[in-house]
mmCIF file of C-alpha atoms in Angstrom:
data_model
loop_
_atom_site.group_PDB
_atom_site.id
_atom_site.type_symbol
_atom_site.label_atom_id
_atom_site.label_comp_id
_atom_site.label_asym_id
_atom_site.label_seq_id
_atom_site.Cartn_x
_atom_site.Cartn_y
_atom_site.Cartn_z
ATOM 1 C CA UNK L 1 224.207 93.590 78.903
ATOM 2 C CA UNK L 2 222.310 90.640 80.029
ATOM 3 C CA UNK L 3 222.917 89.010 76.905
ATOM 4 C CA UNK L 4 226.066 86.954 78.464
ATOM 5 C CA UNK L 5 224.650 85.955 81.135
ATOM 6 C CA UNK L 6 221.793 84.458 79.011
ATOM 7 C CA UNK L 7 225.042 82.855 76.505
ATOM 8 C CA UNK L 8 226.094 81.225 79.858
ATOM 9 C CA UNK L 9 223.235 79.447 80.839
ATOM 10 C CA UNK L 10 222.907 78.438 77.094
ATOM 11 C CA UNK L 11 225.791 77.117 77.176
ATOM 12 C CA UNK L 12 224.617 74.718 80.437
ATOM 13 C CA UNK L 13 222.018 73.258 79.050
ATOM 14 C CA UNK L 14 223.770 72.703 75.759
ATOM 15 C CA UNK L 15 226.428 70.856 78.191
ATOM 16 C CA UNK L 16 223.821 68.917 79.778
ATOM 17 C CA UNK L 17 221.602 68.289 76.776
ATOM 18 C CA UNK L 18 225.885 67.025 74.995
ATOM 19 C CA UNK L 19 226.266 64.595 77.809
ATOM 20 C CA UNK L 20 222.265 62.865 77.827
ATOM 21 C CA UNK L 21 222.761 62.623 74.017
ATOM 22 C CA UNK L 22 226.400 61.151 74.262
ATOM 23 C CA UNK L 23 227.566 64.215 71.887
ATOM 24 C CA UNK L 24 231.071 65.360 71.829
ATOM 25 C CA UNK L 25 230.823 68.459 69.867
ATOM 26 C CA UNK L 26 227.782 70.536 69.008
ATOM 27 C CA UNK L 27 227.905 71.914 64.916
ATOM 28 C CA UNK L 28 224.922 74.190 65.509
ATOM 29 C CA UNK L 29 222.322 75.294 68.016
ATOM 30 C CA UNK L 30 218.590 77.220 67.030
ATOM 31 C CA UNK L 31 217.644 79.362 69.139
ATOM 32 C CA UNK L 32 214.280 80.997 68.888
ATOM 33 C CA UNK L 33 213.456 84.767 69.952
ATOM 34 C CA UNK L 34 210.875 86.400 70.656
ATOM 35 C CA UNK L 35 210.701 90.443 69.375
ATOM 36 C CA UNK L 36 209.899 91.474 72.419
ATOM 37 C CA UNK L 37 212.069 89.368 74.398
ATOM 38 C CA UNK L 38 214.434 91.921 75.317
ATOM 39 C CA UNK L 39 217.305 90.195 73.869
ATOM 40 C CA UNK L 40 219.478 92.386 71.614
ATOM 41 C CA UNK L 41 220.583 89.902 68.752
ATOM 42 C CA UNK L 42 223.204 91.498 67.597
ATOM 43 C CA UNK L 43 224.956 91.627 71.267
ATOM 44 C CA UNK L 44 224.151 88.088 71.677
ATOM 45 C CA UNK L 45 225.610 86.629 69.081
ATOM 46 C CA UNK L 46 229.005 88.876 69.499
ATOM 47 C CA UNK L 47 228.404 87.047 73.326
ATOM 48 C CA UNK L 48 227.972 83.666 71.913
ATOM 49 C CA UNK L 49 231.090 84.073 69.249
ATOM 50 C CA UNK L 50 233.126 85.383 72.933
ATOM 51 C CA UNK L 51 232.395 82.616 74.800
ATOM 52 C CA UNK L 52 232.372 79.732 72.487
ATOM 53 C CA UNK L 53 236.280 80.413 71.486
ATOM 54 C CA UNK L 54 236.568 79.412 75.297
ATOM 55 C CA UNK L 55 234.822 76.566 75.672
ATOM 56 C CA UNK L 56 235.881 73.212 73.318
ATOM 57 C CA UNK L 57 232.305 71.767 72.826
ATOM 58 C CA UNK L 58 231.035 74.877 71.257
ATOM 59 C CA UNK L 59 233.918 75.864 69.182
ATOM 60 C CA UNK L 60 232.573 74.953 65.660
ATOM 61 C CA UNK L 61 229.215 75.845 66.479
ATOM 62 C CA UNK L 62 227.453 78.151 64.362
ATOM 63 C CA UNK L 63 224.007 79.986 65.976
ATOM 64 C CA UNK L 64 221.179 80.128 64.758
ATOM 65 C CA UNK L 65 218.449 83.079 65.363
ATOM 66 C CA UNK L 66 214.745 82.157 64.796
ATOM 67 C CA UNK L 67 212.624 85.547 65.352
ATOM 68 C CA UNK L 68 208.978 84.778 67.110
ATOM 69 C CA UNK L 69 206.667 87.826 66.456
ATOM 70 C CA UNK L 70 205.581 89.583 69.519
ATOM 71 C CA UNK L 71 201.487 88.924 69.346
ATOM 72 C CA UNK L 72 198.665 90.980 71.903
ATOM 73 C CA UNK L 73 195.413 89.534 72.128
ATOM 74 C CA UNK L 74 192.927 92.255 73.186
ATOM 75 C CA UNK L 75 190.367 90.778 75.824
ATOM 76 C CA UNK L 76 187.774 93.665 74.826
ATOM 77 C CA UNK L 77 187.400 92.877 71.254
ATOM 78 C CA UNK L 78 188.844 89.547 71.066
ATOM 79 C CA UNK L 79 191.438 90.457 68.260
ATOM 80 C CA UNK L 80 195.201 90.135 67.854
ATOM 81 C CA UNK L 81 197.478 92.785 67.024
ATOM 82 C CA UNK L 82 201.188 93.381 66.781
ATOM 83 C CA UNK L 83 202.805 94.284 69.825
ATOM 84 C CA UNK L 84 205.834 96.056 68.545
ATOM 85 C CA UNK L 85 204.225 98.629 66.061
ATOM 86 C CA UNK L 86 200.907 99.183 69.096
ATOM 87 C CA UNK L 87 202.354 98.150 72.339
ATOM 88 C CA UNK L 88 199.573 98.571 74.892
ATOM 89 C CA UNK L 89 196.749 99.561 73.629
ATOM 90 C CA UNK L 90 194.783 97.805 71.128
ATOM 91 C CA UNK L 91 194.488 99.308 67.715
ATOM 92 C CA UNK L 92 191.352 97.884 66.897
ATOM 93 C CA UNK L 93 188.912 99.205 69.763
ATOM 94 C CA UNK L 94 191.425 101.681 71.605
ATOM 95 C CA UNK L 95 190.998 99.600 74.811
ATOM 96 C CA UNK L 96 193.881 98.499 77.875
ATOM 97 C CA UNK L 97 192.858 95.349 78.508
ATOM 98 C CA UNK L 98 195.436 93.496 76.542
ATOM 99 C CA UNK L 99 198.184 90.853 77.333
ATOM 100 C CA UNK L 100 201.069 89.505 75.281
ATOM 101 C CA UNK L 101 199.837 86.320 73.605
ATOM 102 C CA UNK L 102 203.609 85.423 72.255
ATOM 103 C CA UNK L 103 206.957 87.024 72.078
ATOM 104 C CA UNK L 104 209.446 87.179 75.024
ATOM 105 C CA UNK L 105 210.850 83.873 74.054
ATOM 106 C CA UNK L 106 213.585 82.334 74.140
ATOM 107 C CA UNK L 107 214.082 78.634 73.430
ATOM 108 C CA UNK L 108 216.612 75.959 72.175
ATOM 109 C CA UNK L 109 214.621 74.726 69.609
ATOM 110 C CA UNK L 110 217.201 72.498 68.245
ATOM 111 C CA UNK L 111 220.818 71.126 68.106
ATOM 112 C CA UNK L 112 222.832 69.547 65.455
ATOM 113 C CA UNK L 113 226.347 67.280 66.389
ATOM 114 C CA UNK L 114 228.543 65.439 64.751
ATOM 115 C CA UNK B 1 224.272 56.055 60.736
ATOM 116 C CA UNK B 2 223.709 59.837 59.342
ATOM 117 C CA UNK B 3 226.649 61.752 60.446
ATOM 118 C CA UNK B 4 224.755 65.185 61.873
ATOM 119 C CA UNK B 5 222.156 64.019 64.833
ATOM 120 C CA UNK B 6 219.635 66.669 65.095
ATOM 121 C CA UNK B 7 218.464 66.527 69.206
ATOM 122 C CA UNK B 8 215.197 69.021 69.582
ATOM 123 C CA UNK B 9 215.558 71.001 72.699
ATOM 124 C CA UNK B 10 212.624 72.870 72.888
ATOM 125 C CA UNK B 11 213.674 74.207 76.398
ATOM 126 C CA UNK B 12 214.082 77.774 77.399
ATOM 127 C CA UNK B 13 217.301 78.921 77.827
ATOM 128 C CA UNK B 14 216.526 80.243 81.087
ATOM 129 C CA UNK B 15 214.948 76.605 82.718
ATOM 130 C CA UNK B 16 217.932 75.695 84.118
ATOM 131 C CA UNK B 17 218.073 79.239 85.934
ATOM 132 C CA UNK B 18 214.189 78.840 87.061
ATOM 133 C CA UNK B 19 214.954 75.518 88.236
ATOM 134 C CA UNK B 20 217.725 76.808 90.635
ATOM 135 C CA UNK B 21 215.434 79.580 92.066
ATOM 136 C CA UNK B 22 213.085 76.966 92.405
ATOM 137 C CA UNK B 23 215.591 75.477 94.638
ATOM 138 C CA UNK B 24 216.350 78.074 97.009
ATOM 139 C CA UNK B 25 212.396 79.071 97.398
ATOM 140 C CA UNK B 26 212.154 75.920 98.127
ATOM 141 C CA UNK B 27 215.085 75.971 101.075
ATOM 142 C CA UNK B 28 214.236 79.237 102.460
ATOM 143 C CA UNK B 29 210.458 78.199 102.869
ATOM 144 C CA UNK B 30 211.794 74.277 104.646
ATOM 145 C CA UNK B 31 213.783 76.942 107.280
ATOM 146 C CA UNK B 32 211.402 78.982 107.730
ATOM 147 C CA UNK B 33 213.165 82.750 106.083
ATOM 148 C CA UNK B 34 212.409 85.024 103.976
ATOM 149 C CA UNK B 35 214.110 85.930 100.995
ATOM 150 C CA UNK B 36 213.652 89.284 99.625
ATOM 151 C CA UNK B 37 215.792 90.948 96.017
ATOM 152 C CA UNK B 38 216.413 94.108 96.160
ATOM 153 C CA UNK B 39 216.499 95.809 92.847
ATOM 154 C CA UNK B 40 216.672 99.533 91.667
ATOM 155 C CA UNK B 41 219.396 101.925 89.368
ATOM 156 C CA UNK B 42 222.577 103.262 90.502
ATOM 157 C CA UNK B 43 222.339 105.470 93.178
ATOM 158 C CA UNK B 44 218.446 105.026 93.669
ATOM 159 C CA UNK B 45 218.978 104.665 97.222
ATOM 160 C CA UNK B 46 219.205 100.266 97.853
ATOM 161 C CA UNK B 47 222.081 100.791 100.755
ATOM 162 C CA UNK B 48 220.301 103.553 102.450
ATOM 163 C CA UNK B 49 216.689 101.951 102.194
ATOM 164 C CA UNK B 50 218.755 98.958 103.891
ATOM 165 C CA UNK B 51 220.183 100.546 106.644
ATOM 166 C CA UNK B 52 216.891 101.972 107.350
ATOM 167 C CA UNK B 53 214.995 98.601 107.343
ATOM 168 C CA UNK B 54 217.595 96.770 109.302
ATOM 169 C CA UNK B 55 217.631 99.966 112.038
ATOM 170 C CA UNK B 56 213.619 99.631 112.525
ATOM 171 C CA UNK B 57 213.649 95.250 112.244
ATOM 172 C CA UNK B 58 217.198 94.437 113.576
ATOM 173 C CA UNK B 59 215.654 93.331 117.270
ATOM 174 C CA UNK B 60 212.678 91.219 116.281
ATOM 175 C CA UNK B 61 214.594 89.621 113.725
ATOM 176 C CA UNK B 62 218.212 88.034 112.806
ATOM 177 C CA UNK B 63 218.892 89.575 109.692
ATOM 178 C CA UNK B 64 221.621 89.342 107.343
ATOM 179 C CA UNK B 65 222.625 90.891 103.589
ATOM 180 C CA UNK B 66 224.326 90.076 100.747
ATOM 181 C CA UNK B 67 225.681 92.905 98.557
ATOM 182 C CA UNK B 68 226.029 92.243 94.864
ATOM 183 C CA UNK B 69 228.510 94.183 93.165
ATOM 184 C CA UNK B 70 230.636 93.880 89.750
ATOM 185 C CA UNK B 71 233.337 95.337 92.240
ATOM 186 C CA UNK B 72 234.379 96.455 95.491
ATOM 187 C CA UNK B 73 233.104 96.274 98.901
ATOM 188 C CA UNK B 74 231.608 100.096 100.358
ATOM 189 C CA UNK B 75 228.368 98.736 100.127
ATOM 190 C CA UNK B 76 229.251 95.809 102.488
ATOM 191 C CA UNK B 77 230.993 97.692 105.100
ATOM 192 C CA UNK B 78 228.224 100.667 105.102
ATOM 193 C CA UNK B 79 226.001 97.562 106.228
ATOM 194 C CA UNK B 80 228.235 95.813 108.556
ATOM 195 C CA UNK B 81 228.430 98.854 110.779
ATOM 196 C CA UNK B 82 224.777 98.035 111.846
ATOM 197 C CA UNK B 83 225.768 94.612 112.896
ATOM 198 C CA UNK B 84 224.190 92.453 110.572
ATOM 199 C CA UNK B 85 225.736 89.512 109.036
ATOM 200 C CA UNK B 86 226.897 90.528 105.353
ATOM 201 C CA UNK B 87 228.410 88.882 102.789
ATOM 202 C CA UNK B 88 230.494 91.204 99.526
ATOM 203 C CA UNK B 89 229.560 89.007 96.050
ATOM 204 C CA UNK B 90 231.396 89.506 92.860
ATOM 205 C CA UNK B 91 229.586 88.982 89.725
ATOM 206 C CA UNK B 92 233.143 89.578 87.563
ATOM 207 C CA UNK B 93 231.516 92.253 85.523
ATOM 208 C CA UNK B 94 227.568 90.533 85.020
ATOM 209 C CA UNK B 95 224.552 93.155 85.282
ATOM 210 C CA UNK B 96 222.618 90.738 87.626
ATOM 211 C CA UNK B 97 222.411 87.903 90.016
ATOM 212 C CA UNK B 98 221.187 84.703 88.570
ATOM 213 C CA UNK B 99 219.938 81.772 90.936
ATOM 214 C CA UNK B 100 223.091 79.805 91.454
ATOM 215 C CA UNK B 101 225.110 82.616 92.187
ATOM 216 C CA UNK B 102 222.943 83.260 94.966
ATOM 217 C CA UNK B 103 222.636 79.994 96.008
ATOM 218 C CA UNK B 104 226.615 79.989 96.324
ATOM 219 C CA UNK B 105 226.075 83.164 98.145
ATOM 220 C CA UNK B 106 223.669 81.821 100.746
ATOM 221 C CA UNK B 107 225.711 78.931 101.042
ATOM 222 C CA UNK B 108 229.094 81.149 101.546
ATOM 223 C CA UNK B 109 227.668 83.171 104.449
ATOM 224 C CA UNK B 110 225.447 80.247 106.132
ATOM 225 C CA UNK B 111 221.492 80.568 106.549
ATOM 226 C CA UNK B 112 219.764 78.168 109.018
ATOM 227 C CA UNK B 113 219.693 80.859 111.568
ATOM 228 C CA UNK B 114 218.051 83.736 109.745
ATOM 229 C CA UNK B 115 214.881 85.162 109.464
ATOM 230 C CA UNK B 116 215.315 87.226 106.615
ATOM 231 C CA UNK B 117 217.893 88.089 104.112
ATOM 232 C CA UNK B 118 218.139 90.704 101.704
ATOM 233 C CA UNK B 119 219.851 90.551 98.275
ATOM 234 C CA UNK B 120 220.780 94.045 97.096
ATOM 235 C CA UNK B 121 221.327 93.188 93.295
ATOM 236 C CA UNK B 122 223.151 95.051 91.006
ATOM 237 C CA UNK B 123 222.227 98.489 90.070
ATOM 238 C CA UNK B 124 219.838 97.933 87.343
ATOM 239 C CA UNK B 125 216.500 98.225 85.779
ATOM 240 C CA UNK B 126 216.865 96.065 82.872
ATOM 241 C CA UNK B 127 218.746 92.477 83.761
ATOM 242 C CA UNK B 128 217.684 91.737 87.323
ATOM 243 C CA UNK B 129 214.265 91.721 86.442
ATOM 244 C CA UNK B 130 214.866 89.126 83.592
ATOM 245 C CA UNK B 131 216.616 86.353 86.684
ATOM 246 C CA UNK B 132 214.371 84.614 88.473
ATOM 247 C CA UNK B 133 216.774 84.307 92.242
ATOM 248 C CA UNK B 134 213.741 82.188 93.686
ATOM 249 C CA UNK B 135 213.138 85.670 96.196
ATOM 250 C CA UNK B 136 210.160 85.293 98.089
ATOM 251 C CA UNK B 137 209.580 88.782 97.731
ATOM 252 C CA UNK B 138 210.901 91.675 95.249
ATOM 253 C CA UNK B 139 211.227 94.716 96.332
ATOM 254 C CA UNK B 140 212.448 97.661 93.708
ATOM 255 C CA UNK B 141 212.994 101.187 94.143
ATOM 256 C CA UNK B 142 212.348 104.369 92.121
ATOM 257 C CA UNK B 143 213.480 107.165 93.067
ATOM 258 C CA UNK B 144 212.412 110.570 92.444
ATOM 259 C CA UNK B 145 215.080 112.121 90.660
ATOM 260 C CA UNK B 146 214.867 109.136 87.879
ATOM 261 C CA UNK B 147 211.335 110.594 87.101
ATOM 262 C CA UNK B 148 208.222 109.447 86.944
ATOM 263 C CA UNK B 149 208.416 107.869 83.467
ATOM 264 C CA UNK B 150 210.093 104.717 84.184
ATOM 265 C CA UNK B 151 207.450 102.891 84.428
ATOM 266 C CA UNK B 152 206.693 103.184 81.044
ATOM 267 C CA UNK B 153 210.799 102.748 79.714
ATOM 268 C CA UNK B 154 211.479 99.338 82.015
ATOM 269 C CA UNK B 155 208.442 97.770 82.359
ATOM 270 C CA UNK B 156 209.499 94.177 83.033
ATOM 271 C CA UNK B 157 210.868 95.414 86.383
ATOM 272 C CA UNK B 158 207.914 97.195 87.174
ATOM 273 C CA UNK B 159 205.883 94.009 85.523
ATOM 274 C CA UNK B 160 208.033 91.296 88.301
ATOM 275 C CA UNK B 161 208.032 93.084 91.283
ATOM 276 C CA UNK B 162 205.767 92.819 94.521
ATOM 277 C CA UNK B 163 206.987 96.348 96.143
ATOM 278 C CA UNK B 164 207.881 99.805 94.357
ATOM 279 C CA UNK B 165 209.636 102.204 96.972
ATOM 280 C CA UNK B 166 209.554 105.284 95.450
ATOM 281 C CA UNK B 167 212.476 106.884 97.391
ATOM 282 C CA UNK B 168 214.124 110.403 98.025
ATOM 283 C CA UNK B 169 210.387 111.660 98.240
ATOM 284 C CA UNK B 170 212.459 114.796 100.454
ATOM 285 C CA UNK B 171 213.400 115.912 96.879
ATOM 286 C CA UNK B 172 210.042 115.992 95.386
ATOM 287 C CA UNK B 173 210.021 119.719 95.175
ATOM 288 C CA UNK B 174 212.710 120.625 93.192
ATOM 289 C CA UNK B 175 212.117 117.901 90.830
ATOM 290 C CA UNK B 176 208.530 117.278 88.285
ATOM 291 C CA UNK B 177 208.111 113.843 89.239
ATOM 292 C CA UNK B 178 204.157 113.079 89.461
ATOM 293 C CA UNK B 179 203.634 110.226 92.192
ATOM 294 C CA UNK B 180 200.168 109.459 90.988
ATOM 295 C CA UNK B 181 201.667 109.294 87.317
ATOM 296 C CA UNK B 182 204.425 106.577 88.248
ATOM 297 C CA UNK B 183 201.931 104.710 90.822
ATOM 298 C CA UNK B 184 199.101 104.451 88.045
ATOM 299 C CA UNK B 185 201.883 103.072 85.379
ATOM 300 C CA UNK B 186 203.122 101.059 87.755
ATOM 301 C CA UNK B 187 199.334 99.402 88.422
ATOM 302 C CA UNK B 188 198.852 99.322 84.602
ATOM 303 C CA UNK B 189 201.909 96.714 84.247
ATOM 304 C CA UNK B 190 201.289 95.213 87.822
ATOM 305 C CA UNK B 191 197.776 96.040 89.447
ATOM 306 C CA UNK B 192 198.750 93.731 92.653
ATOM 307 C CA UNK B 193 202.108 95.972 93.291
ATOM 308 C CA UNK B 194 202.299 97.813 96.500
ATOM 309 C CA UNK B 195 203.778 101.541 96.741
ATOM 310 C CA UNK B 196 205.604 103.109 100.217
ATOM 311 C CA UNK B 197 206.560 106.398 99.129
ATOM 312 C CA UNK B 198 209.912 106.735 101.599
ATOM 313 C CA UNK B 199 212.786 108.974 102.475
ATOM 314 C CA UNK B 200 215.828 107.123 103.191
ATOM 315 C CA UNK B 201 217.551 110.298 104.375
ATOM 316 C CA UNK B 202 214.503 111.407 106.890
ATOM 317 C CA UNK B 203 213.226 108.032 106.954
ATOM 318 C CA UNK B 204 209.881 108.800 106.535
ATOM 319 C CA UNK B 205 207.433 106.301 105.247
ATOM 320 C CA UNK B 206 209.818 102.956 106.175
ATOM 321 C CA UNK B 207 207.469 102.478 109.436
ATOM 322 C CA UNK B 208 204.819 101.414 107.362
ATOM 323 C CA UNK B 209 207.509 99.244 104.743
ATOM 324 C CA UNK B 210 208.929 97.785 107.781
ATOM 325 C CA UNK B 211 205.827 96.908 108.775
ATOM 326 C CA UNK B 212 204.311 95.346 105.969
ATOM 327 C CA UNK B 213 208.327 93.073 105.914
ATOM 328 C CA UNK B 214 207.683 92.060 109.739
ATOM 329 C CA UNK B 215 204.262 90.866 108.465
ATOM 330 C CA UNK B 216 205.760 88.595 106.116
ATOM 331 C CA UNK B 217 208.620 87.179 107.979
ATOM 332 C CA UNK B 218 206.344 86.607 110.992
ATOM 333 C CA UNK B 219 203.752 84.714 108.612
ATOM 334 C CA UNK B 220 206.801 82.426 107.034
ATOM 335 C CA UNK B 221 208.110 81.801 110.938
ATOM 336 C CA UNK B 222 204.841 80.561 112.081
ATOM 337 C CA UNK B 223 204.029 78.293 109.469
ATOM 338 C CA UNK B 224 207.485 77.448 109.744
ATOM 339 C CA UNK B 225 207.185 76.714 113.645
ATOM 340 C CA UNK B 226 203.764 75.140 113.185
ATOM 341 C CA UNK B 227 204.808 72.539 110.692
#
C-alpha cells in the first residue's frame, strides 16, 4: 500500500531533477530495489503506470526495475549470506549477531529524456 | 547533440522525504517541543493511550494532537473533549504520513506555543514505519490481542521505534500472548527500545509512560530556555 506514496515522491524528485537538467519530458527512469526493501514490484509499477497517465512529464516514461540482492554479513564468523533464503541467523555458524549489509534500497539510478 | 540525455540520479527515492523530516526536527528542536509519532494497527488502542497521556500531562504541559486518518473525524472529537488543541488530517486514502504532510499539518494548527505534540498516524504496521516525519520520538503500540508474534511479521516498525506500549495488558488472560516472547523479539530487532506494558482501559502502567514523556519534554524545554 505504501507503494504510491513512494511513486509520489518519485515523481518529485524526477520533477526537480527535469527542471536542474532543463528536461521537458522524461523517456525512462531506473530505479534500483533492494529484495528486501519492502517494496512490492508488481504494485509499484501498476502505481507508477496510475499516476504517470496524470501527470504530462511522465507520460511516455517507461520504468525500469533493477533488483539489489538482500546481503547479511555475520559479525561472528565474518561471512556473507543471503538474507532472503536465512533471514536472521547466519547459516554458516548458527549465530544472531548479523546485520543487513545491502538490500532495502531504493534509488534513481538513472534517467533518460528527450 | 545525441537526442536521449542520460542524467544519473543516484538518489533515493525517499531523500526528498528525509530532507523534509529533517526540517521539522529541526523546527521543533529551535522552539523548544517535542514531537512524538504515534504508530500501531487498527484498533490497537492509539486514541485511548492518548486520552490517557494527555489526562496525566495536560497541566504541566500545553499539548496538542493531530489525528491522521484516510477519513472522518471520531478520532478528533474523542480528543477534543479533553481540551487539547487538535487538528483532523486527511491523507485521501495513503497508509501513512510522510514529512510534508505533517509539516502542512503543524503549520495548519500553529505550533510556537506547544510543548509537545502527538501525531497519531494511520493505523498501520507496515507504511508508517517506512516515513521518516522528523518525530523526535516514536512511540508504537502492540496490543495483546494482535499476539505476541509481531515482532517477528513487521519488524521494520519494531526495528524504528524508541517505545513499544504493549497495550490492553487487562486482556492478557483470555488471550496466549507471552510478554517476555514479544519484549525479547522486540530487543533482537531494537536492543535500545523501551517497553511500558499499559492498560488504556484501567490505565495501569501510563504513570510510568507519562513519566518517562515529561522527562523528555522537560529536557527539550530547558535546553530550549537555556539557549
Amino acid at each position: 500500500m505504501h507503494e504510491m506514496g513512494i511513486v509520489l515522491h518519485l515523481a518529485k524528485t524526477l520533477d526537480e531533477t527535469a527542471e536542474e537538467n532543463k528536461l521537458s519530458k522524461i523517456g525512462r527512469v531506473t530505479l534500483q530495489v533492494g529484495e528486501v526493501s519492502g517494496i512490492m514490484t508488481d504494485l509499484f509499477t501498476d502505481a507508477w503506470d496510475y499516476f504517470k497517465k496524470k501527470h504530462p512529464m511522465l507520460e511516455e516514461c517507461t520504468l525500469e526495475l533493477e533488483t539489489i540482492p538482500a546481503v547479511t554479513w555475520c559479525d561472528n564468523c565474518k561471512k556473507t549470506y543471503e538474507t532472503v533464503k536465512y533471514g536472521k541467523t547466519c547459516p554458516h555458524c548458527g549465530s544472531g549477531e548479523t546485520w543487513l549489509l545491502q538490500g532495502n534500497e531504493c534509488i534513481i539510478k538513472e534517467i533518460e529524456a528527450e | 547533440m545525441d537526442p536521449v540525455h542520460v542524467v544519473e540520479v543516484k538518489e533515493a527515492v525517499l531523500a526528498d522525504n528525509d530532507a523534509a523530516a529533517q526540517l521539522n526536527r529541526d523546527k521543533m528542536k529551535e522552539q523548544g517541543t517535542v514531537l512524538v509519532n504515534l504508530m500501531g494497527s487498527p484498533g490497537a488502542g492509539k486514541t485511548s493511550t492518548l486520552l490517557q497521556l494527555i489526562r496525566r500531562l495536560k497541566d504541566a504541559f500545553r499539548i496538542a494532537v493531530m489525528e491522521a486518518d484516510v477519513d472522518s473525524d471520531v478520532d478528533a472529537k474523542t480528543i477534543a473533549e479533553t481540551g487539547v488543541r487538535v487538528i483532523q488530517l486527511h491523507t485521501a486514502g495513503l497508509c501513512h504520513m510522510d514529512a510534508d504532510m505533517t509539516r502542512r499539518g503543524l503549520e495548519a494548527m500553529g505550533t510556537e506555543d506547544l510543548d509537545l505534540i502527538f501525531l497519531e498516524n494511520i493505523g498501520n504496521l507496515v507504511c508508517p514505519a517506512e516515513f521518516e516525519i522528523g518525530a523526535d520520538l516514536r512511540l508504537m503500540i502492540l496490543s495483546v490481542p494482535e499476539g505476541d508474534d509481531k515482532p517477528l511479521k513487521y519488524p521494520l516498525m519494531f526495528t524504528v521505534s524508541d517505545v513499544m506500549i504493549v497495550n490492553k495488558i487487562d486482556t492478557a488472560p483470555i488471550f496466549d500472548f507471552d510478554l517476555e516472547a514479544a519484549a525479547m523479539r522486540a530487543r533482537k530487532l531494537n536492543p535500545d527500545i523501551r517497553i511500558f506494558p499499559v492498560s488504556a482501559v484501567s490505565g495501569e502502567g501510563f504513570d510510568a509512560l507519562a513519566a518517562y514523556l515529561a522527562d523528555v519534554v522537560r529536557e527539550r524545554r530547558a535546553a530550549y530556555e537555556n539557549h
